Coordinates of C-alpha atoms in Angstrom, one line a residue:
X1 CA 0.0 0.0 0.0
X2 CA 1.1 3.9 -0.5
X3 CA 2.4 5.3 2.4
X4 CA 2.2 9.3 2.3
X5 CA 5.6 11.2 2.9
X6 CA 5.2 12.4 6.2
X7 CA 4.1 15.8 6.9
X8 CA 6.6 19.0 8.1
X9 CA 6.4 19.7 11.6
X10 CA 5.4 23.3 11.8
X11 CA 8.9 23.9 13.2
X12 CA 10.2 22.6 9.8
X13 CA 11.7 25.6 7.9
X14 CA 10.2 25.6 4.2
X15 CA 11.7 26.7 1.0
X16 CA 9.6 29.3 0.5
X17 CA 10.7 30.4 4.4
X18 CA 14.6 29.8 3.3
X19 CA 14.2 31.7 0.3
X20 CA 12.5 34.8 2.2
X21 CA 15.3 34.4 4.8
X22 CA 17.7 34.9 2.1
X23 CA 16.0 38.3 0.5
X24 CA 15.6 39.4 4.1
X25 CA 19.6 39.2 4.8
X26 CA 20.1 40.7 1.6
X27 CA 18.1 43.7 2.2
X28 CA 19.4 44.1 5.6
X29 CA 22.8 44.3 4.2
X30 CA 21.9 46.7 1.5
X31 CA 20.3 48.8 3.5
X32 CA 23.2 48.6 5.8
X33 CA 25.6 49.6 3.3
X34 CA 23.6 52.7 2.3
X35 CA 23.2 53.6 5.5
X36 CA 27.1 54.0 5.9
X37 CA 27.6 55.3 2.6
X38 CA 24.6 58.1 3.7
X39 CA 26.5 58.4 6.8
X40 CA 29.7 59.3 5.1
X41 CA 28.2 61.6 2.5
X42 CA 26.6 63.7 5.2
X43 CA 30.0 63.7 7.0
X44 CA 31.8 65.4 3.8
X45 CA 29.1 67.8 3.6
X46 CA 29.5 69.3 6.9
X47 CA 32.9 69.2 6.5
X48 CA 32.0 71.7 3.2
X49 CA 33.1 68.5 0.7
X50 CA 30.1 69.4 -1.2
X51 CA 30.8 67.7 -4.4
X52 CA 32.2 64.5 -3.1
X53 CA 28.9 63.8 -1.0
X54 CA 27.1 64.7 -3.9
X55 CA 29.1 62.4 -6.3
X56 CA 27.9 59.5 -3.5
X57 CA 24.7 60.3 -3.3
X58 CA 24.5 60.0 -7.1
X59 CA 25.4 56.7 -6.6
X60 CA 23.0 55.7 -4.2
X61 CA 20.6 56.8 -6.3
X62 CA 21.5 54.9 -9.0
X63 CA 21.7 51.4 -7.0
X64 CA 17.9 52.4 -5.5
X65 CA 16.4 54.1 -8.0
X66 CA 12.9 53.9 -6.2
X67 CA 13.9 56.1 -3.2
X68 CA 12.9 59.8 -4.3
X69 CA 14.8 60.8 -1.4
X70 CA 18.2 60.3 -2.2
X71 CA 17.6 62.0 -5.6
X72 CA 16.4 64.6 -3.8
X73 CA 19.4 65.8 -0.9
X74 CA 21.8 64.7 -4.2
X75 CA 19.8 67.4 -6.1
X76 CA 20.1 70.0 -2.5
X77 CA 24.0 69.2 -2.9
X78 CA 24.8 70.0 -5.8
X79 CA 22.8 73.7 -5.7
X80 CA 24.9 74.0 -2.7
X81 CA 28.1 73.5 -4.2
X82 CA 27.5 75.3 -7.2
X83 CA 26.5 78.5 -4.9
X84 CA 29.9 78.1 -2.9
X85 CA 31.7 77.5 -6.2
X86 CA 30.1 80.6 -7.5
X87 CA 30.3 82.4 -4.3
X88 CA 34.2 81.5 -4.4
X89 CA 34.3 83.0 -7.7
X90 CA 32.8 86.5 -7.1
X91 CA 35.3 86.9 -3.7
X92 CA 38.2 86.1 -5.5
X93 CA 37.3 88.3 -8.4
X94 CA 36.3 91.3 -5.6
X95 CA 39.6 90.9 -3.9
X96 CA 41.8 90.9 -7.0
X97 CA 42.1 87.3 -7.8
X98 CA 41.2 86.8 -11.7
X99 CA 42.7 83.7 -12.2
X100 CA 41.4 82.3 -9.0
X101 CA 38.2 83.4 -9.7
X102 CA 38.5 81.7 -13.3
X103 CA 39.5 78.9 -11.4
X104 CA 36.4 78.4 -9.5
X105 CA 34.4 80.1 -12.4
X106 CA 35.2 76.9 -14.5
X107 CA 34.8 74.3 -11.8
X108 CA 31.4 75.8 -11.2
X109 CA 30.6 75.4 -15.2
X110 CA 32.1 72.2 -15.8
X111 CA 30.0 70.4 -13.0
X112 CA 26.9 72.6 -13.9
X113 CA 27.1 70.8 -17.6
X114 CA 27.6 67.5 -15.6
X115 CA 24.4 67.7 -13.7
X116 CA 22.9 70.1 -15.9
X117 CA 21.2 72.0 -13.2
X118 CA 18.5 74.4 -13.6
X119 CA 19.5 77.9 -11.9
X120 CA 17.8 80.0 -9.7
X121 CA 17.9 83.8 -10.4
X122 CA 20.4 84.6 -7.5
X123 CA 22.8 82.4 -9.3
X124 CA 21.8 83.5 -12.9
X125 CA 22.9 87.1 -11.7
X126 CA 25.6 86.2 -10.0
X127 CA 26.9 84.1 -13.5
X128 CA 26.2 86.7 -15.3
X129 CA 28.4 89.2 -13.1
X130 CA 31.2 86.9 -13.0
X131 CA 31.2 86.5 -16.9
X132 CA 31.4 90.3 -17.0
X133 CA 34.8 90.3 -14.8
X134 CA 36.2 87.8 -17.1
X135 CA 36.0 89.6 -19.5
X136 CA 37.4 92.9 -18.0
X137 CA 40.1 90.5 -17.4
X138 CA 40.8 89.1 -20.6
X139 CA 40.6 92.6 -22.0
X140 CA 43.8 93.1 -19.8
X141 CA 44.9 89.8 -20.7
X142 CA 44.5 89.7 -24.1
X143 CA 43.0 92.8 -25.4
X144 CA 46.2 94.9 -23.8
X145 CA 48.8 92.6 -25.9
X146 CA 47.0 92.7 -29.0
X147 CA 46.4 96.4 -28.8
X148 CA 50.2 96.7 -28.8
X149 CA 50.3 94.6 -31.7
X150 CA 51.7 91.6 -30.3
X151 CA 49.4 88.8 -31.4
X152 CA 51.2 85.7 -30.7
X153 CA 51.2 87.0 -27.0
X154 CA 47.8 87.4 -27.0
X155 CA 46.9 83.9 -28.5
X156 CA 48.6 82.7 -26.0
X157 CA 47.0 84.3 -23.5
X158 CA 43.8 83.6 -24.9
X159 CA 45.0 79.7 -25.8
X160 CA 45.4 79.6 -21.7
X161 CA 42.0 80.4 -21.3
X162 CA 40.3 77.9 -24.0
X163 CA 38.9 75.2 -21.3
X164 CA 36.6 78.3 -19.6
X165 CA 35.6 80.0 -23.1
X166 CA 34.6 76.7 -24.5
X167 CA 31.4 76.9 -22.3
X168 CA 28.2 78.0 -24.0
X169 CA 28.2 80.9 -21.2
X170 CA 31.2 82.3 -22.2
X171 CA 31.1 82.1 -25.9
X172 CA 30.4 85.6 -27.1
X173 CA 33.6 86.8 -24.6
X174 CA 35.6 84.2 -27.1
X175 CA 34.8 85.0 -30.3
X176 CA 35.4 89.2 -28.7
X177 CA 38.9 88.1 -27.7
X178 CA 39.2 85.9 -30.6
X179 CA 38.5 88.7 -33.1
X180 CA 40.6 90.9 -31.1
X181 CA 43.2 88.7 -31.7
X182 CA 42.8 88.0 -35.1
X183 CA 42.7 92.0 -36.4
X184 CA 45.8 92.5 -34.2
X185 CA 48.0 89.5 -36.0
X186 CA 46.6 90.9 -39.5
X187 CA 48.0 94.6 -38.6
X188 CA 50.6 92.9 -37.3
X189 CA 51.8 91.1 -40.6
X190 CA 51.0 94.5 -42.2
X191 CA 53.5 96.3 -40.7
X192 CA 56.1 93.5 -40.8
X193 CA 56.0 93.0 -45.0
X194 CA 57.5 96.7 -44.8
X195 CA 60.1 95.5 -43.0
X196 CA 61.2 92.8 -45.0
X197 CA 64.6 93.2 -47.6
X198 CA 65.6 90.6 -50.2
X199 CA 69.2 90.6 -48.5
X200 CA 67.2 89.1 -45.4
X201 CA 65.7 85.2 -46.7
X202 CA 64.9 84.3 -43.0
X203 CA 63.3 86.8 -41.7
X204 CA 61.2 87.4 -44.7
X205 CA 60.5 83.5 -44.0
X206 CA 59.2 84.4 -40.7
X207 CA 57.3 87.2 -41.7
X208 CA 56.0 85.2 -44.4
X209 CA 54.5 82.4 -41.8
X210 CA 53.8 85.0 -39.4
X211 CA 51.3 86.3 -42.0
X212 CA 50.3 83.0 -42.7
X213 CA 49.1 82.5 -39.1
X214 CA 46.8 84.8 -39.2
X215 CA 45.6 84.1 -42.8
X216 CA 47.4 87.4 -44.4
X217 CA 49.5 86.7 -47.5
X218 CA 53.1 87.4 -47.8
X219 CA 55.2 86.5 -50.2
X220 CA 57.2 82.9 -49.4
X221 CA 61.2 84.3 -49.8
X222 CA 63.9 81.9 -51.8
X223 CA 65.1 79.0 -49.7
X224 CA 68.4 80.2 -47.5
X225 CA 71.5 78.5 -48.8
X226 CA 71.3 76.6 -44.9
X227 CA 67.9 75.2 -45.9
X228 CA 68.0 71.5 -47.9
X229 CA 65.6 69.4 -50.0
X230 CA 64.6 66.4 -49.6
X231 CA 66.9 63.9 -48.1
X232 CA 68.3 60.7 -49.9
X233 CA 69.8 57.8 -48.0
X234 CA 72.7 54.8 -48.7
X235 CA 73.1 52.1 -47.5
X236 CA 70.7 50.0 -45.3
X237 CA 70.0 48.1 -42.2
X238 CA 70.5 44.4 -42.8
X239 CA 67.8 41.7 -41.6
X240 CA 65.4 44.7 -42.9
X241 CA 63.3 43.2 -45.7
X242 CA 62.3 46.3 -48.9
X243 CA 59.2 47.3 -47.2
X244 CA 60.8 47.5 -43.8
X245 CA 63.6 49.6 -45.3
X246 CA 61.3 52.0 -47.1
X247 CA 59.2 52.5 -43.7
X248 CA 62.4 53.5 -42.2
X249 CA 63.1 56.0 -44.8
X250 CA 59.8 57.6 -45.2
X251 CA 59.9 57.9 -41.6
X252 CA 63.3 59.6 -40.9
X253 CA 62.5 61.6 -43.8
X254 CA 59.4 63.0 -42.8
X255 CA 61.4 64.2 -39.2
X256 CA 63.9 65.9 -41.7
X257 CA 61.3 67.7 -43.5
X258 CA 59.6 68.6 -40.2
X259 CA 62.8 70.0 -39.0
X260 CA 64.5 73.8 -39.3
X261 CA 66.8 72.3 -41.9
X262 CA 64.2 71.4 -44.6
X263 CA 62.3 73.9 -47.2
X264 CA 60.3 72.4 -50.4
X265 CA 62.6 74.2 -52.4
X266 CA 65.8 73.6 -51.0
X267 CA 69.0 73.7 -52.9
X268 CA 70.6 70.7 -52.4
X269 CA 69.7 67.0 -51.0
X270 CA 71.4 65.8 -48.1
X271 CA 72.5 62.6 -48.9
X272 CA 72.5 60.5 -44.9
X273 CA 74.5 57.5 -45.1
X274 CA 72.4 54.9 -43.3
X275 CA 73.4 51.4 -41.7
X276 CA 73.1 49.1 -38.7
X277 CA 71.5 45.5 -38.0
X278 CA 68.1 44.0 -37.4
X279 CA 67.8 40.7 -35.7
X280 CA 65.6 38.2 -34.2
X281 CA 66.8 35.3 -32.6
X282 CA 65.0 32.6 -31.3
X283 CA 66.1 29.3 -28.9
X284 CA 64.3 25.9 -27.5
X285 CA 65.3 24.1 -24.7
X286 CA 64.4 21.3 -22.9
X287 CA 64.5 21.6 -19.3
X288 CA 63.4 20.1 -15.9
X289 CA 60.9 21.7 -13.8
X290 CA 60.2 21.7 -10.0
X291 CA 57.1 23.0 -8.7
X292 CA 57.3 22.7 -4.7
X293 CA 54.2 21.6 -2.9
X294 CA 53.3 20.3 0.7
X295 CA 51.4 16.8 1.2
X296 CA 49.5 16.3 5.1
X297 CA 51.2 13.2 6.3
X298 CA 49.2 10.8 8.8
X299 CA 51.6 9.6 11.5
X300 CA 50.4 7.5 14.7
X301 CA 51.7 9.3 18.5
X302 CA 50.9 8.3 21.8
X303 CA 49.0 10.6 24.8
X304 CA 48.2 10.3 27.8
X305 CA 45.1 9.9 29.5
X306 CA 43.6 9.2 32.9
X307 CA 40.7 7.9 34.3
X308 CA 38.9 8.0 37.9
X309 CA 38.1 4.5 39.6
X310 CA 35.8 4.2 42.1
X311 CA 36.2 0.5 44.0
X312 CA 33.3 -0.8 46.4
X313 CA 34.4 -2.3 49.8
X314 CA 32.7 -2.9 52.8
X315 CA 32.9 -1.3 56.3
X316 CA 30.8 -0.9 60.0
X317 CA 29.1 1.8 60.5
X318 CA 27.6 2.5 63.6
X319 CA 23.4 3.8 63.6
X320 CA 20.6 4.3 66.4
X321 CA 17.7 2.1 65.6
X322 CA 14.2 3.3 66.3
X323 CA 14.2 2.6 69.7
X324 CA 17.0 4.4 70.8
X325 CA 19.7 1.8 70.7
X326 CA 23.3 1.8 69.1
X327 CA 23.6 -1.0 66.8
X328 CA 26.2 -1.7 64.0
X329 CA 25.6 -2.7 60.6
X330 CA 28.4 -3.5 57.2
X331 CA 27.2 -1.0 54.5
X332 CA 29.4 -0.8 50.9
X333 CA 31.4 2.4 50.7
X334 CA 33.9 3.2 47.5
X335 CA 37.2 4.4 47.3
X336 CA 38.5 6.4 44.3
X337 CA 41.9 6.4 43.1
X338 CA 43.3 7.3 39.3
X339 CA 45.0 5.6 36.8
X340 CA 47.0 6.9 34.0
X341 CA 47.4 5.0 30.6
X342 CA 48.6 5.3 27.2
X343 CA 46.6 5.7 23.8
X344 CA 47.8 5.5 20.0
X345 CA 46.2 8.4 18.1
X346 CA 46.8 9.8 14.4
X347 CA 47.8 13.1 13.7
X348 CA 48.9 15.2 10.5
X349 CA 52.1 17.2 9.7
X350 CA 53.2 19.2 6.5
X351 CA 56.1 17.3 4.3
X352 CA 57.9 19.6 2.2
X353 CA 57.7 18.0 -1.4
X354 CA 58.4 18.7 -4.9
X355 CA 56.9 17.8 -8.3
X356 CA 59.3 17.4 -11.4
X357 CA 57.8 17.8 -14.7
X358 CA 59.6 18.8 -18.1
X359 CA 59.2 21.7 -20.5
X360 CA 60.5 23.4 -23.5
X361 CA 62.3 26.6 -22.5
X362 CA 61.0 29.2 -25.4
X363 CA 63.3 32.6 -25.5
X364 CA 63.2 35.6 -28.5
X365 CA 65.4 38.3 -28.5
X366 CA 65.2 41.6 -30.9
X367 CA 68.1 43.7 -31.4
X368 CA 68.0 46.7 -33.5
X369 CA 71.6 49.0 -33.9
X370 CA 70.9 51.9 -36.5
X371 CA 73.3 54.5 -37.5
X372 CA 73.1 57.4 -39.8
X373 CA 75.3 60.2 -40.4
X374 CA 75.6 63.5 -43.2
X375 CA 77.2 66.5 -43.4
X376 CA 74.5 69.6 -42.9
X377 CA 77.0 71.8 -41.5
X378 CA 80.2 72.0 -43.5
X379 CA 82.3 74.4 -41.1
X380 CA 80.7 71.6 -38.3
X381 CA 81.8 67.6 -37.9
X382 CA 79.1 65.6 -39.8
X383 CA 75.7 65.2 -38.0
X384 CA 75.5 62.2 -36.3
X385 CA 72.5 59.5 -35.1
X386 CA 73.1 56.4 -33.6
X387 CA 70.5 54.0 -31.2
X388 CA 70.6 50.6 -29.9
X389 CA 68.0 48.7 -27.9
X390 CA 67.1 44.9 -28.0
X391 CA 63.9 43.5 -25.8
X392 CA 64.8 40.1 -24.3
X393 CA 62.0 37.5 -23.6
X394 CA 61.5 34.0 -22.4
X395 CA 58.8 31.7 -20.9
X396 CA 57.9 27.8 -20.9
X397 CA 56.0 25.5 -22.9
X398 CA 54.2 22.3 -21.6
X399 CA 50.8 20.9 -20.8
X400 CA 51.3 19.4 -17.4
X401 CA 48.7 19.7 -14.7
X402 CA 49.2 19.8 -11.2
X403 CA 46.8 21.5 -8.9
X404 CA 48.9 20.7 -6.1
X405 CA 51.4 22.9 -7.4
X406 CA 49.7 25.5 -9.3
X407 CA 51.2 23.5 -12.0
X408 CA 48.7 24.7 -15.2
X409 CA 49.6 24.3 -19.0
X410 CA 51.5 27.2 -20.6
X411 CA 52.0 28.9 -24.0
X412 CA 53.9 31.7 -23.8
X413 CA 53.2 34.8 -26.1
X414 CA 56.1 37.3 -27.3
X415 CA 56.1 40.5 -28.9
X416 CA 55.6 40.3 -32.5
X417 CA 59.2 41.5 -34.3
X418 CA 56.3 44.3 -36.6
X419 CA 55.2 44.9 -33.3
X420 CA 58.7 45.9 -31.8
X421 CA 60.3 47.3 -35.0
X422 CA 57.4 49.9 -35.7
X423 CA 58.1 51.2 -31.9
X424 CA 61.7 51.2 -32.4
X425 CA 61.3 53.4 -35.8
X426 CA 59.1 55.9 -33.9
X427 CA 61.7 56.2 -30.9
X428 CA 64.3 56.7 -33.9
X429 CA 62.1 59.5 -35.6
X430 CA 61.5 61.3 -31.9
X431 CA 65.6 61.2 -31.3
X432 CA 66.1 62.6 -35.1
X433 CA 64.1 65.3 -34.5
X434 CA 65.6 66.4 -31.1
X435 CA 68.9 66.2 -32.5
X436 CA 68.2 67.7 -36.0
X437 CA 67.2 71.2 -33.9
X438 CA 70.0 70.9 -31.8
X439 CA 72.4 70.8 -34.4
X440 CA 70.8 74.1 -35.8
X441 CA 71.3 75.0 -32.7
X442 CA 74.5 74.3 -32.3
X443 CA 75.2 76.1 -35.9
X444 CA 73.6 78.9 -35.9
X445 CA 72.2 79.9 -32.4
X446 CA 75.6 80.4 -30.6
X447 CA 76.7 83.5 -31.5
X448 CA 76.6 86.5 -29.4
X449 CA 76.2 89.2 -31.4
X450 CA 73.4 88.5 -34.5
X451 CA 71.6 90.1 -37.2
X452 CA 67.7 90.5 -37.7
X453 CA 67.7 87.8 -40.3
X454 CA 70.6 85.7 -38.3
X455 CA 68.0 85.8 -35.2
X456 CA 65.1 85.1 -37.3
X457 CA 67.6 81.8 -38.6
X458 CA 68.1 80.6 -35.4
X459 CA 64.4 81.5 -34.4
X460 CA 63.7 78.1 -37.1
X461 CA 64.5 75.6 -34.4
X462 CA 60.9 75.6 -33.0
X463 CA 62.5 76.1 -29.7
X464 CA 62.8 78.6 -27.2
X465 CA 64.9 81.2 -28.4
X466 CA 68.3 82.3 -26.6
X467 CA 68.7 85.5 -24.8
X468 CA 70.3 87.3 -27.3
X469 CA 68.0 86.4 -30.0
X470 CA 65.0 87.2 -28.5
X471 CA 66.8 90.6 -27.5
X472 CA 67.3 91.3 -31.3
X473 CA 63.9 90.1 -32.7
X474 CA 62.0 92.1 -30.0
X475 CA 63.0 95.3 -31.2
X476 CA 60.6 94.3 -34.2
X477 CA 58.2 92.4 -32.6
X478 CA 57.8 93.1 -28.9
X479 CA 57.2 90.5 -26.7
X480 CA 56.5 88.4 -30.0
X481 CA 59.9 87.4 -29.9
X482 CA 60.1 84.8 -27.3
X483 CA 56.4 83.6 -29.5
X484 CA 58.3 82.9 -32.6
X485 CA 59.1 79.8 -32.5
X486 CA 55.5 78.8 -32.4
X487 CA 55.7 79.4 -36.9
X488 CA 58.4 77.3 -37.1
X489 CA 57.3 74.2 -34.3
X490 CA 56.2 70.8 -35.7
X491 CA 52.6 70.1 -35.9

């Protein structure tokens, strides 16, 4: 016959009551995590870390979105900071401090575009004030400089100032400073074509991309006797293969052109001798592996115990029976003594031990010497470039497994020689460069006392300008001079 499976005592816990347990204990633990991260919000905003506690609260928010609340003080929080930001701002700018206030200005409209909160009209008059001192400030800033004709300063100025004018707020102030700007570098070119002379090829070269800067026309001078074509090369690096080769070329050659030595219509082409070695080597080995591991060893000791007998023996005892009389009667009493004996028990001890396995030792090496060398200077020792560097690699191959030993199969993966090589020619190009404009430099930057067009030579280097070139340009230009090298830096 059927018997029925008997029925849960009401003490029986259920699925249905495990599973309920379970959400419970989750919530709990939810809960009690928001409730800390509430607790530290609230402890950063009374310490005035207004944007932090926000930042959590946005959080929370997002992990509950049902609670109303928490979008709500987040909301609170960020008003709050963006009226001390704001506040900040309009001190600073009272007490003097344009930059800080710019500071704070753009702090207060980056995070405003984060949250994109709606202002109040307090804090719409209070923007609007503070875009008004910036651009009192920028009119000193940048306005002074281009009024006096140097545009270059200006831009700079202005260039400073391009993370707070790229905000929708501040965008008329930009394209103001940005026109002001622009008419100053176009009187400024002007007034520069009048200064140029044909005996003078490098500083009508200046003028000519000074012009260019700001979109005025100047005529492009003769290239300088200095100035060279494109470059040729000899020679080659062996392990290369054609395409590799060419690469190598087309990159050095498009540092040359980039550099203070090249112009498109160049007199002569240097001719760089170019040579060096390209190898990949690759080895196998078999070796033996140990992989160390510990095994729990059973191993049979001895302890001690002891145990409490009681033995039975008999005795007299005296007693009053129930008529008053003394009597004696034997009665079993126990005495109790110990005894201590010996039992074998098992116990467990860590044994150092190793596992051997073999594998196949896989190691690549890539070396790379280059060397290239011309004459671009004849008073001056040819120009030299020269880099080595090799990237060394090795791991083992084999598909043992041995969980004991965190033993696991293993493929190693090396750096593709493209890979490699590709870095390599970019670290080449990088060093050509550098040492391309010091070698101009070098040529034609070191002499103490120099002519406008000798300044405006040296000036081609893209780099900041010695003393006493800057002290001869700057009778033209102003504080230009120490801009110049902006028309003749590499994109």
């Amino acid at each position: 016959m059927n018997i029925p499976p008997p029925r849960p005592s009401p003490d029986t816990p259920t699925r249905r009551d495990v599973t309920m347990a379970r959400l419970l204990i989750v919530s709990l633990l939810v809960l009690c995590a928001c409730s800390s991260l509430r607790g530290q919000a609230d402890s950063m905003a009374r310490k005035g870390l207004l944007v932090e506690a926000a930042a959590i609260y946005d959080d929370l928010s997002r992990q509950n979105p049902n609670d109303g609340e928490l979008v709500l003080v987040r909301d609170n929080l960020r008003l709050r900071a963006l009226t001390r930001l704001l506040s900040d701002a309009r001190r600073a700018r009272v007490e003097g401090r344009d930059e800080d206030a710019e500071d704070s200005l753009l702090r207060f409209l980056n995070h405003r575009a984060e949250w994109n909160t709606k202002l109040d009209g307090g804090l719409e008059s209070s923007l609007r004030e503070e875009v008004a001192g910036t651009r009192r400030h920028l009119q000193k800033l940048v306005g002074a400089p281009a009024g006096r004709g140097h545009a270059l300063t200006a831009e700079q100025a202005l260039l400073r100032k391009q993370p707070l004018l790229t905000h929708p707020e501040l965008s008329r102030v930009a394209r103001d400073m940005e026109w002001l700007v622009l008419q100053s570098g176009k009187a400024s070119c002007l007034r520069l074509r009048d200064t140029s002379t044909e005996d003078s090829p490098h500083w009508r070269e200046l003028v000519y991309r000074y012009c260019g800067h700001w979109r005025e026309y100047a005529p492009r001078p003769a290239s300088a006797p200095e100035l060279f074509g494109p470059p040729s090369w000899s020679g080659a690096v062996e392990g290369l293969d054609a395409a590799q080769q060419a690469r190598l070329e087309a990159r050095l050659t498009q540092a040359f052109e980039a550099s203070a030595w090249f112009s498109p219509g160049g007199p002569a082409r240097p001719e760089f001798k170019l040579g060096g070695r390209f190898v990949t080597e690759r080895d196998s080995q078999a070796v033996a592996l140990t992989a160390p591991w510990t095994e729990s060893v059973p191993y049979t000791d001895h302890e001690d115990r002891t145990e409490t007998i009681e033995e039975p023996y008999e005795a007299e005892e005296e007693y009053t029976d129930e008529d008053g009389k003394t009597r004696t009667r034997t009665v079993t009493k126990y005495t109790s003594h110990t005894h201590t004996y010996s039992v074998p028990v098992t116990r467990y001890r860590d044994v150092p031990r190793t596992f051997e396995y073999h594998a196949l030792r896989l190691s690549q090496a890539h070396h790379l010497a280059v060397a290239s060398a011309a004459t671009l200077d004849a008073r001056r020792s040819p120009f030299v470039l020269a880099m080595q560097d090799q990237l060394s690699e090795s791991g083992h191959e084999h598909d043992v497994t041995f969980e004991k030993g965190k033993v696991r199969p293993s493929q190693p993966s090396f750096t593709p020689a493209e890979t490699w090589l590709d870095a390599k020619v970019e670290a080449l190009a990088a060093a050509f460069s550098r040492q391309l404009a010091t070698h101009w430099q070098e040529s034609y930057c070191s002499t103490p006392s120099l002519t406008l067009d000798e300044a405006a030579r040296c000036a081609r280097a893209g780099a900041a300008v010695p003393a006493q070139v800057a002290r001869v340009l700057s009778d033209i230009l102003g504080a230009d001079a120490t801009q110049v090298p902006i028309l003749f830096a590499s994109p």
